[in-house]
Amino acid sequence: MSVTSVPALQHTDRGPLSRDEMAQALARDIPRGAYVNLGIGQPTTVADHLPPESGVIFHTENGMLGMGPAATGDAIDPDLINAGKLPVTELPGASYFHHADSFAMMRGGHLDLCVLGAYQVSAAGDLANWHTGDPEAIPAVGGAMDLAVGAKQVFVLMSLFTKSGESKLVEACTYPITALHCVDRVYTDVATFDLTTGEAVGVRETWGISFDELSARLDVPLTWAGS
Amino acid sequence: MTQLCASVDDAVAGIADGSTVLVGGFGITGMPFALIDALIRQGAQDLTVVSNNAGNGDTGLAALLAAGRVRKVVCSFPRQTDSWVFDELYRSGRIELEVAPQGSLAERMRAAGAGIGGLYTPTGVGTLLAEGKETREIGGREYVLELPIAADVALIAAHAADPLGNLVYRKTARNFAPVMATAATTTIVQVAHVVEVGDLDPEAVVTPGIYVDRIVQVAA
């Protein structure tokens, strides 16, 4: 399929997606009724676009299914927090369980999908999101490795370029790896990528940049997803 | 036989220097603050602490670290916005750190409590955290061998206990506590409520009393 035949997927009449629009774009692709874990930080904002009527059930690594929105005011309960250690609420039908069970749900392949941030993602789906590799940095992994290997699908939500303009979608990760061959899709401000298409990285949609411009800026071969 | 202690100081009596201590909590949620404060007074040192984090703010686990009682921390996520006590000790070379994936941390304790000699997990394969560890292909997938974490002492918090040591928890304050309770020689629990034998619904008990050695009631 030639680039010009898919103008609907190539939004060059506007700028890149805002952070909120990125979360919205990802949320649209989450199947109704899925069991979903949202990572700390920007991935958490995906929940803003998945109301209870979406049927999506949120898992939090610290031992809960059926997590509701952030708690405010009188609803704040110090015994009820999310993975980012912020107060949350429980929805009808929620359940609590201990940490070994919580991670068995991930590792055992029971969780449909997780959304994670990333420093880098490779064309082969390797994920780097836990350590910058800086010898001065204090390493901290949390649940990232377990989520990445365990969830049936891994969606990454990140800006495509660093502040200095380097692509975070790379041929091979230079940051320490979180897990190999685990990322299925990458949702960024300028494009959505499908890493399950084979040799080349599939582009599903672009914003504020054409497919050809995008190809010129990345070191990985691209193709239109589904072409 | 579970012992109902009159005070938190009685509850932590006898913890030896050099002990490995499991400390419950995810951040400060579920952290056994009163038991940690008592452990600081008790004075045991050269401890290895296993906990999800490495202390928050200046209280609880952070206070134990600040008191210089901890030689090594085994945790999944030490670095947080309020982990300044640990950060300073680590950067000045005064504390050892072993970082473990959170699920492997939990499962290694579960293995210890269940008498399992180790576990093969796909978590960490191909990463820095698998370096030096045995790997094995099972059913076409690669796994890394993780060894059990058995401890001398577990310090955990629960919502309610009966005098037999049966425990129930509250919401996400449960986190690591049920697993830690199984993995220590001596499991010490601070609870908000002590109820009569028979008052806890047997179907709702999360940690059976067989895992619990000492309980002490603290202000909720």
Tab-separated table of C-alpha atoms in Angstrom:
chain	number	residue	atom	x	y	z
A	1	MET	CA	0.000	0.000	0.000
A	2	SER	CA	1.471	3.348	-1.009
A	3	VAL	CA	1.627	6.220	1.418
A	4	THR	CA	-0.765	8.378	-0.574
A	5	SER	CA	-3.417	5.683	-0.474
A	6	VAL	CA	-3.817	5.987	3.295
A	7	PRO	CA	-4.275	9.736	3.854
A	8	ALA	CA	-6.780	9.094	6.624
A	9	LEU	CA	-4.003	7.620	8.741
A	10	GLN	CA	-1.512	10.387	8.011
A	11	HIS	CA	-2.627	13.552	9.845
A	12	THR	CA	-0.276	16.195	8.452
A	13	ASP	CA	-2.903	18.934	8.780
A	14	ARG	CA	-2.286	19.190	12.523
A	15	GLY	CA	0.553	19.045	15.042
A	16	PRO	CA	1.650	16.135	17.249
A	17	LEU	CA	-0.761	14.702	19.824
A	18	SER	CA	-0.919	16.277	23.269
A	19	ARG	CA	-0.213	13.988	26.218
A	20	ASP	CA	-3.933	13.686	26.821
A	21	GLU	CA	-4.596	12.837	23.178
A	22	MET	CA	-1.863	10.169	23.308
A	23	ALA	CA	-3.559	8.519	26.266
A	24	GLN	CA	-6.890	8.756	24.442
A	25	ALA	CA	-5.459	7.161	21.289
A	26	LEU	CA	-4.134	4.245	23.317
A	27	ALA	CA	-7.350	3.867	25.307
A	28	ARG	CA	-9.349	3.513	22.076
A	29	ASP	CA	-7.419	0.315	21.287
A	30	ILE	CA	-8.042	-1.393	24.628
A	31	PRO	CA	-10.686	-4.090	24.194
A	32	ARG	CA	-13.886	-3.899	26.182
A	33	GLY	CA	-13.710	-6.007	29.321
A	34	ALA	CA	-9.929	-6.378	29.309
A	35	TYR	CA	-7.922	-6.809	32.507
A	36	VAL	CA	-5.396	-3.978	32.329
A	37	ASN	CA	-2.418	-2.775	34.360
A	38	LEU	CA	-1.309	0.824	33.892
A	39	GLY	CA	2.278	1.702	34.777
A	40	ILE	CA	3.321	4.629	36.943
A	41	GLY	CA	3.350	8.113	35.425
A	42	GLN	CA	1.831	8.955	32.047
A	43	PRO	CA	0.369	5.449	31.514
A	44	THR	CA	-1.888	6.064	34.532
A	45	THR	CA	-3.652	8.823	32.562
A	46	VAL	CA	-5.042	6.226	30.135
A	47	ALA	CA	-7.624	5.433	32.823
A	48	ASP	CA	-9.128	8.907	32.341
A	49	HIS	CA	-10.367	7.676	28.960
A	50	LEU	CA	-11.716	4.320	30.163
A	51	PRO	CA	-14.828	4.909	32.289
A	52	PRO	CA	-16.464	1.994	34.157
A	53	GLU	CA	-18.895	1.477	31.260
A	54	SER	CA	-15.900	0.467	29.101
A	55	GLY	CA	-15.901	-2.757	31.105
A	56	VAL	CA	-12.117	-2.521	31.524
A	57	ILE	CA	-10.982	-3.856	34.907
A	58	PHE	CA	-7.835	-2.296	36.323
A	59	HIS	CA	-5.212	-4.332	38.132
A	60	THR	CA	-2.739	-2.673	40.447
A	61	GLU	CA	0.432	-4.576	41.312
A	62	ASN	CA	0.019	-3.888	45.022
A	63	GLY	CA	-2.852	-6.331	45.208
A	64	MET	CA	-6.152	-5.224	43.732
A	65	LEU	CA	-8.479	-5.786	40.801
A	66	GLY	CA	-11.324	-3.371	40.219
A	67	MET	CA	-9.368	-0.245	41.052
A	68	GLY	CA	-11.361	2.955	40.607
A	69	PRO	CA	-10.309	6.554	39.958
A	70	ALA	CA	-8.047	8.634	42.199
A	71	ALA	CA	-9.502	9.306	45.653
A	72	THR	CA	-10.097	12.861	46.810
A	73	GLY	CA	-11.309	14.468	50.030
A	74	ASP	CA	-13.107	12.137	52.420
A	75	ALA	CA	-12.620	9.186	50.053
A	76	ILE	CA	-8.871	9.129	50.722
A	77	ASP	CA	-7.965	5.970	52.638
A	78	PRO	CA	-4.296	5.397	53.516
A	79	ASP	CA	-4.869	1.635	53.129
A	80	LEU	CA	-6.014	2.020	49.523
A	81	ILE	CA	-3.315	3.140	47.080
A	82	ASN	CA	-2.146	2.379	43.553
A	83	ALA	CA	1.279	1.316	42.299
A	84	GLY	CA	2.351	4.965	42.269
A	85	LYS	CA	1.414	5.051	45.980
A	86	LEU	CA	-1.383	7.562	45.345
A	87	PRO	CA	-4.813	7.184	46.988
A	88	VAL	CA	-7.403	5.497	44.795
A	89	THR	CA	-10.922	4.125	45.128
A	90	GLU	CA	-12.469	0.675	44.764
A	91	LEU	CA	-15.244	-0.128	42.306
A	92	PRO	CA	-18.083	-2.594	42.944
A	93	GLY	CA	-16.718	-6.091	42.316
A	94	ALA	CA	-13.183	-5.228	43.413
A	95	SER	CA	-10.946	-7.838	45.029
A	96	TYR	CA	-7.775	-7.733	47.104
A	97	PHE	CA	-4.931	-10.248	47.154
A	98	HIS	CA	-1.345	-10.492	48.305
A	99	HIS	CA	1.752	-9.656	46.290
A	100	ALA	CA	2.667	-13.189	45.213
A	101	ASP	CA	-0.836	-13.666	43.800
A	102	SER	CA	-0.745	-10.240	42.193
A	103	PHE	CA	2.435	-11.065	40.310
A	104	ALA	CA	1.295	-14.603	39.530
A	105	MET	CA	-1.551	-12.932	37.637
A	106	MET	CA	1.016	-11.135	35.503
A	107	ARG	CA	3.610	-13.868	35.101
A	108	GLY	CA	0.951	-16.511	34.591
A	109	GLY	CA	-0.427	-14.715	31.561
A	110	HIS	CA	-3.799	-13.797	33.050
A	111	LEU	CA	-3.503	-10.065	32.499
A	112	ASP	CA	-4.684	-8.999	29.047
A	113	LEU	CA	-2.641	-5.863	28.683
A	114	CYS	CA	-0.241	-3.507	30.385
A	115	VAL	CA	0.727	0.044	29.492
A	116	LEU	CA	4.269	1.124	30.302
A	117	GLY	CA	6.488	4.119	29.731
A	118	ALA	CA	9.915	3.634	28.140
A	119	TYR	CA	13.358	5.145	27.630
A	120	GLN	CA	13.762	3.064	24.482
A	121	VAL	CA	11.963	0.381	22.510
A	122	SER	CA	13.730	-1.645	19.838
A	123	ALA	CA	12.255	-2.668	16.501
A	124	ALA	CA	12.221	-6.258	17.798
A	125	GLY	CA	10.114	-5.212	20.791
A	126	ASP	CA	12.843	-5.100	23.420
A	127	LEU	CA	11.914	-2.684	26.205
A	128	ALA	CA	14.240	-0.439	28.221
A	129	ASN	CA	12.382	1.429	30.944
A	130	TRP	CA	13.934	0.733	34.335
A	131	HIS	CA	17.490	2.043	34.369
A	132	THR	CA	19.342	4.758	32.500
A	133	GLY	CA	22.600	2.864	32.876
A	134	ASP	CA	24.110	5.868	34.662
A	135	PRO	CA	26.512	4.355	37.230
A	136	GLU	CA	25.528	7.131	39.664
A	137	ALA	CA	21.838	6.230	39.442
A	138	ILE	CA	20.253	4.074	42.132
A	139	PRO	CA	18.702	1.109	40.304
A	140	ALA	CA	14.987	0.520	40.926
A	141	VAL	CA	12.950	-1.970	38.943
A	142	GLY	CA	9.658	-2.369	40.782
A	143	GLY	CA	7.199	-4.476	38.808
A	144	ALA	CA	8.342	-3.430	35.333
A	145	MET	CA	10.143	-6.658	34.394
A	146	ASP	CA	7.313	-8.876	35.646
A	147	LEU	CA	4.694	-6.846	33.782
A	148	ALA	CA	6.667	-6.765	30.563
A	149	VAL	CA	7.164	-10.536	30.406
A	150	GLY	CA	3.796	-11.447	31.830
A	151	ALA	CA	1.026	-9.388	30.270
A	152	LYS	CA	-0.445	-10.892	27.102
A	153	GLN	CA	0.043	-7.558	25.335
A	154	VAL	CA	2.422	-4.715	26.180
A	155	PHE	CA	1.615	-1.222	24.945
A	156	VAL	CA	4.219	1.507	25.432
A	157	LEU	CA	3.185	5.144	25.812
A	158	MET	CA	6.006	7.640	25.271
A	159	SER	CA	7.092	10.682	23.303
A	160	LEU	CA	8.913	9.478	20.190
A	161	PHE	CA	11.885	11.817	20.434
A	162	THR	CA	14.110	12.825	23.336
A	163	LYS	CA	14.550	16.508	24.181
A	164	SER	CA	17.678	16.471	21.997
A	165	GLY	CA	15.728	14.974	19.097
A	166	GLU	CA	16.898	11.355	19.179
A	167	SER	CA	14.370	8.646	18.453
A	168	LYS	CA	13.438	6.363	21.341
A	169	LEU	CA	12.345	3.736	18.822
A	170	VAL	CA	15.692	2.201	17.950
A	171	GLU	CA	17.344	-0.666	16.106
A	172	ALA	CA	18.824	-1.949	19.386
A	173	CYS	CA	18.414	-0.541	22.895
A	174	THR	CA	21.472	1.131	24.385
A	175	TYR	CA	19.814	1.451	27.805
A	176	PRO	CA	19.688	-1.631	30.067
A	177	ILE	CA	16.922	-3.997	28.966
A	178	THR	CA	13.744	-4.553	30.998
A	179	ALA	CA	12.563	-7.505	28.903
A	180	LEU	CA	13.221	-8.916	25.437
A	181	HIS	CA	10.678	-9.138	22.589
A	182	CYS	CA	7.781	-8.008	24.740
A	183	VAL	CA	6.380	-4.779	23.250
A	184	ASP	CA	3.430	-5.116	20.866
A	185	ARG	CA	2.588	-1.486	20.190
A	186	VAL	CA	4.111	1.939	20.793
A	187	TYR	CA	1.864	4.998	21.137
A	188	THR	CA	3.726	8.266	20.685
A	189	ASP	CA	2.934	11.911	20.068
A	190	VAL	CA	3.701	11.659	16.328
A	191	ALA	CA	2.879	8.059	15.406
A	192	THR	CA	1.492	4.769	16.587
A	193	PHE	CA	3.621	1.715	15.827
A	194	ASP	CA	2.853	-1.989	15.621
A	195	LEU	CA	5.904	-4.144	16.389
A	196	THR	CA	4.221	-7.426	15.537
A	197	THR	CA	4.223	-6.979	11.768
A	198	GLY	CA	7.472	-8.811	11.067
A	199	GLU	CA	10.641	-7.398	9.481
A	200	ALA	CA	9.670	-3.730	9.384
A	201	VAL	CA	7.954	-1.721	12.106
A	202	GLY	CA	4.323	-1.116	11.233
A	203	VAL	CA	3.054	2.469	11.310
A	204	ARG	CA	-0.641	2.630	12.185
A	205	GLU	CA	-1.190	6.412	12.184
A	206	THR	CA	0.865	9.629	12.162
A	207	TRP	CA	0.221	13.157	13.505
A	208	GLY	CA	1.987	16.289	12.363
A	209	ILE	CA	4.469	14.279	10.302
A	210	SER	CA	4.220	12.260	7.108
A	211	PHE	CA	5.224	8.635	6.777
A	212	ASP	CA	8.162	9.669	4.579
A	213	GLU	CA	9.372	12.327	7.035
A	214	LEU	CA	9.067	9.816	9.845
A	215	SER	CA	11.036	7.204	7.897
A	216	ALA	CA	13.793	9.736	7.315
A	217	ARG	CA	14.124	10.457	11.048
A	218	LEU	CA	14.203	6.858	12.280
A	219	ASP	CA	16.930	4.237	11.910
A	220	VAL	CA	14.435	1.401	11.736
A	221	PRO	CA	12.653	0.283	8.572
A	222	LEU	CA	8.973	1.265	8.552
A	223	THR	CA	5.953	0.000	6.703
A	224	TRP	CA	2.273	0.861	6.948
A	225	ALA	CA	0.695	-1.579	9.372
A	226	GLY	CA	-1.712	-3.839	7.573
A	227	SER	CA	-0.076	-3.202	4.211
B	1	MET	CA	1.557	-21.407	69.422
B	2	THR	CA	0.858	-17.731	68.968
B	3	GLN	CA	1.787	-15.387	71.758
B	4	LEU	CA	-0.273	-12.281	72.471
B	5	CYS	CA	2.278	-9.695	73.617
B	6	ALA	CA	1.535	-6.937	76.105
B	7	SER	CA	3.713	-4.377	74.346
B	8	VAL	CA	5.540	-3.823	71.086
B	9	ASP	CA	8.801	-3.999	73.028
B	10	ASP	CA	7.894	-7.495	74.224
B	11	ALA	CA	6.939	-8.373	70.656
B	12	VAL	CA	10.394	-7.621	69.214
B	13	ALA	CA	12.413	-9.032	72.131
B	14	GLY	CA	15.247	-11.329	71.166
B	15	ILE	CA	15.796	-10.229	67.577
B	16	ALA	CA	19.500	-10.941	67.130
B	17	ASP	CA	22.225	-8.874	65.505
B	18	GLY	CA	22.801	-9.985	61.927
B	19	SER	CA	19.198	-11.135	61.437
B	20	THR	CA	17.405	-11.092	58.120
B	21	VAL	CA	14.176	-9.164	58.688
B	22	LEU	CA	11.222	-9.027	56.301
B	23	VAL	CA	9.375	-5.713	56.631
B	24	GLY	CA	5.854	-5.502	55.237
B	25	GLY	CA	4.431	-2.565	53.368
B	26	PHE	CA	4.214	-1.009	49.942
B	27	GLY	CA	5.611	2.441	50.594
B	28	ILE	CA	4.037	3.312	53.950
B	29	THR	CA	0.810	1.403	53.291
B	30	GLY	CA	0.873	-1.677	55.472
B	31	MET	CA	4.187	-0.746	57.055
B	32	PRO	CA	4.464	-1.951	60.692
B	33	PHE	CA	5.560	1.406	62.136
B	34	ALA	CA	5.135	0.491	65.815
B	35	LEU	CA	7.184	-2.714	65.482
B	36	ILE	CA	9.968	-0.887	63.631
B	37	ASP	CA	10.091	1.812	66.305
B	38	ALA	CA	10.341	-0.945	68.918
B	39	LEU	CA	13.115	-2.654	66.941
B	40	ILE	CA	15.057	0.623	66.933
B	41	ARG	CA	14.730	0.754	70.741
B	42	GLN	CA	15.616	-2.941	71.003
B	43	GLY	CA	18.934	-2.224	69.308
B	44	ALA	CA	19.572	-5.148	66.935
B	45	GLN	CA	22.103	-4.176	64.291
B	46	ASP	CA	23.866	-5.443	61.184
B	47	LEU	CA	20.439	-6.380	59.821
B	48	THR	CA	19.508	-7.441	56.312
B	49	VAL	CA	16.105	-5.965	55.532
B	50	VAL	CA	13.847	-7.315	52.795
B	51	SER	CA	11.036	-4.954	51.849
B	52	ASN	CA	9.487	-3.587	48.668
B	53	ASN	CA	10.979	-0.135	49.161
B	54	ALA	CA	13.899	1.255	51.126
B	55	GLY	CA	12.074	3.661	53.385
B	56	ASN	CA	9.962	6.749	52.903
B	57	GLY	CA	10.422	10.079	54.649
B	58	ASP	CA	12.003	9.872	58.101
B	59	THR	CA	9.784	7.344	59.866
B	60	GLY	CA	9.317	3.575	59.806
B	61	LEU	CA	11.912	1.713	57.755
B	62	ALA	CA	13.664	4.997	56.952
B	63	ALA	CA	14.188	5.581	60.685
B	64	LEU	CA	15.684	2.092	61.103
B	65	LEU	CA	18.085	2.859	58.247
B	66	ALA	CA	18.912	6.280	59.687
B	67	ALA	CA	19.733	4.627	63.026
B	68	GLY	CA	22.491	2.702	61.257
B	69	ARG	CA	21.070	-0.742	62.019
B	70	VAL	CA	20.843	-2.045	58.467
B	71	ARG	CA	23.776	-3.533	56.575
B	72	LYS	CA	21.882	-4.536	53.444
B	73	VAL	CA	18.539	-3.857	51.802
B	74	VAL	CA	16.893	-6.303	49.393
B	75	CYS	CA	14.057	-4.541	47.604
B	76	SER	CA	12.437	-3.860	44.241
B	77	PHE	CA	12.189	-0.099	44.273
B	78	PRO	CA	14.526	1.875	46.559
B	79	ARG	CA	14.530	5.162	44.660
B	80	GLN	CA	11.543	7.380	45.377
B	81	THR	CA	10.933	11.067	45.842
B	82	ASP	CA	11.049	10.623	49.623
B	83	SER	CA	13.817	7.996	49.954
B	84	TRP	CA	16.478	10.516	51.001
B	85	VAL	CA	17.663	8.458	53.981
B	86	PHE	CA	18.453	5.420	51.848
B	87	ASP	CA	19.817	7.533	48.987
B	88	GLU	CA	22.375	9.189	51.271
B	89	LEU	CA	23.463	5.879	52.851
B	90	TYR	CA	23.783	4.254	49.420
B	91	ARG	CA	25.693	7.086	47.795
B	92	SER	CA	28.124	7.221	50.714
B	93	GLY	CA	28.720	3.458	50.525
B	94	ARG	CA	27.254	2.718	53.937
B	95	ILE	CA	24.559	0.276	52.826
B	96	GLU	CA	24.413	-2.640	50.390
B	97	LEU	CA	21.592	-2.961	47.880
B	98	GLU	CA	20.175	-5.982	46.085
B	99	VAL	CA	17.485	-5.001	43.592
B	100	ALA	CA	14.978	-7.708	42.708
B	101	PRO	CA	12.004	-7.605	40.355
B	102	GLN	CA	8.943	-7.119	42.549
B	103	GLY	CA	7.255	-10.357	41.508
B	104	SER	CA	10.443	-12.350	41.972
B	105	LEU	CA	10.881	-10.791	45.419
B	106	ALA	CA	7.394	-11.934	46.413
B	107	GLU	CA	7.749	-15.380	44.868
B	108	ARG	CA	11.161	-15.997	46.445
B	109	MET	CA	9.596	-15.416	49.853
B	110	ARG	CA	6.624	-17.578	48.916
B	111	ALA	CA	9.051	-20.332	47.923
B	112	ALA	CA	10.834	-20.113	51.262
B	113	GLY	CA	7.534	-20.327	53.120
B	114	ALA	CA	6.365	-23.248	51.011
B	115	GLY	CA	9.567	-25.256	51.257
B	116	ILE	CA	10.430	-24.783	47.596
B	117	GLY	CA	14.145	-24.762	46.793
B	118	GLY	CA	13.981	-22.136	44.055
B	119	LEU	CA	11.930	-21.093	41.082
B	120	TYR	CA	12.456	-20.606	37.376
B	121	THR	CA	10.885	-17.365	36.208
B	122	PRO	CA	10.866	-15.632	32.824
B	123	THR	CA	11.147	-12.311	34.644
B	124	GLY	CA	14.570	-10.741	34.223
B	125	VAL	CA	15.823	-12.990	31.413
B	126	GLY	CA	18.379	-11.087	29.331
B	127	THR	CA	18.696	-8.269	31.869
B	128	LEU	CA	21.308	-7.036	34.345
B	129	LEU	CA	19.290	-8.636	37.156
B	130	ALA	CA	19.834	-12.130	35.711
B	131	GLU	CA	23.606	-11.777	35.463
B	132	GLY	CA	25.380	-14.653	37.183
B	133	LYS	CA	22.157	-16.603	37.639
B	134	GLU	CA	21.467	-20.037	36.174
B	135	THR	CA	19.116	-20.038	33.196
B	136	ARG	CA	17.211	-22.920	31.703
B	137	GLU	CA	14.975	-23.440	28.711
B	138	ILE	CA	11.675	-25.070	29.591
B	139	GLY	CA	9.050	-25.696	26.936
B	140	GLY	CA	10.845	-23.433	24.473
B	141	ARG	CA	10.996	-20.443	26.810
B	142	GLU	CA	13.994	-19.201	28.774
B	143	TYR	CA	13.805	-18.916	32.552
B	144	VAL	CA	16.145	-17.683	35.261
B	145	LEU	CA	16.649	-19.487	38.562
B	146	GLU	CA	15.754	-17.406	41.615
B	147	LEU	CA	16.505	-18.738	45.082
B	148	PRO	CA	14.209	-18.564	48.106
B	149	ILE	CA	14.382	-15.726	50.612
B	150	ALA	CA	14.000	-17.205	54.076
B	151	ALA	CA	14.246	-14.875	57.054
B	152	ASP	CA	14.762	-14.932	60.781
B	153	VAL	CA	12.002	-12.444	61.455
B	154	ALA	CA	9.007	-10.932	59.675
B	155	LEU	CA	7.538	-7.666	60.912
B	156	ILE	CA	4.097	-7.094	59.419
B	157	ALA	CA	0.874	-5.209	60.082
B	158	ALA	CA	-2.651	-6.589	59.883
B	159	HIS	CA	-6.119	-5.201	60.505
B	160	ALA	CA	-7.335	-7.765	63.016
B	161	ALA	CA	-6.155	-10.930	64.708
B	162	ASP	CA	-7.618	-13.458	67.081
B	163	PRO	CA	-5.483	-14.916	69.885
B	164	LEU	CA	-4.690	-17.936	67.677
B	165	GLY	CA	-2.924	-15.604	65.248
B	166	ASN	CA	-5.462	-15.762	62.445
B	167	LEU	CA	-5.179	-12.520	60.479
B	168	VAL	CA	-7.305	-10.367	58.236
B	169	TYR	CA	-6.032	-7.332	56.401
B	170	ARG	CA	-7.541	-4.160	55.024
B	171	LYS	CA	-7.521	-3.222	51.313
B	172	THR	CA	-4.084	-2.768	49.717
B	173	ALA	CA	-2.379	-2.694	53.129
B	174	ARG	CA	-2.251	-6.480	52.729
B	175	ASN	CA	0.455	-6.395	50.010
B	176	PHE	CA	3.488	-8.496	51.033
B	177	ALA	CA	2.351	-9.395	54.568
B	178	PRO	CA	0.712	-12.805	53.929
B	179	VAL	CA	3.760	-13.991	51.984
B	180	MET	CA	6.249	-12.637	54.523
B	181	ALA	CA	4.319	-14.304	57.347
B	182	THR	CA	5.130	-17.684	55.816
B	183	ALA	CA	8.820	-17.051	55.140
B	184	ALA	CA	10.212	-16.174	58.575
B	185	THR	CA	11.188	-18.287	61.558
B	186	THR	CA	9.470	-15.745	63.802
B	187	THR	CA	6.548	-13.751	62.445
B	188	ILE	CA	5.598	-10.735	64.501
B	189	VAL	CA	2.378	-8.876	63.744
B	190	GLN	CA	1.037	-5.534	64.864
B	191	VAL	CA	-2.734	-5.364	64.599
B	192	ALA	CA	-5.307	-2.634	65.021
B	193	HIS	CA	-7.836	-4.995	66.610
B	194	VAL	CA	-7.598	-8.201	68.626
B	195	VAL	CA	-10.879	-10.096	68.598
B	196	GLU	CA	-12.075	-13.222	70.401
B	197	VAL	CA	-11.449	-16.713	69.054
B	198	GLY	CA	-14.421	-17.435	66.818
B	199	ASP	CA	-15.060	-13.810	65.893
B	200	LEU	CA	-13.193	-14.035	62.578
B	201	ASP	CA	-15.097	-15.734	59.770
B	202	PRO	CA	-12.942	-18.794	58.967
B	203	GLU	CA	-13.736	-18.258	55.267
B	204	ALA	CA	-12.310	-14.740	55.464
B	205	VAL	CA	-9.053	-15.492	57.303
B	206	VAL	CA	-6.164	-14.561	54.987
B	207	THR	CA	-3.196	-15.649	57.114
B	208	PRO	CA	-3.885	-18.733	59.235
B	209	GLY	CA	-2.442	-18.558	62.728
B	210	ILE	CA	0.039	-21.374	62.084
B	211	TYR	CA	2.283	-18.758	60.427
B	212	VAL	CA	2.052	-16.245	63.256
B	213	ASP	CA	4.259	-16.294	66.348
B	214	ARG	CA	3.586	-13.025	68.133
B	215	ILE	CA	0.817	-10.471	67.914
B	216	VAL	CA	0.532	-7.112	69.583
B	217	GLN	CA	-2.299	-4.631	69.486
B	218	VAL	CA	-1.429	-1.050	68.591
B	219	ALA	CA	-3.618	2.022	68.269
B	220	ALA	CA	-5.471	1.962	64.951
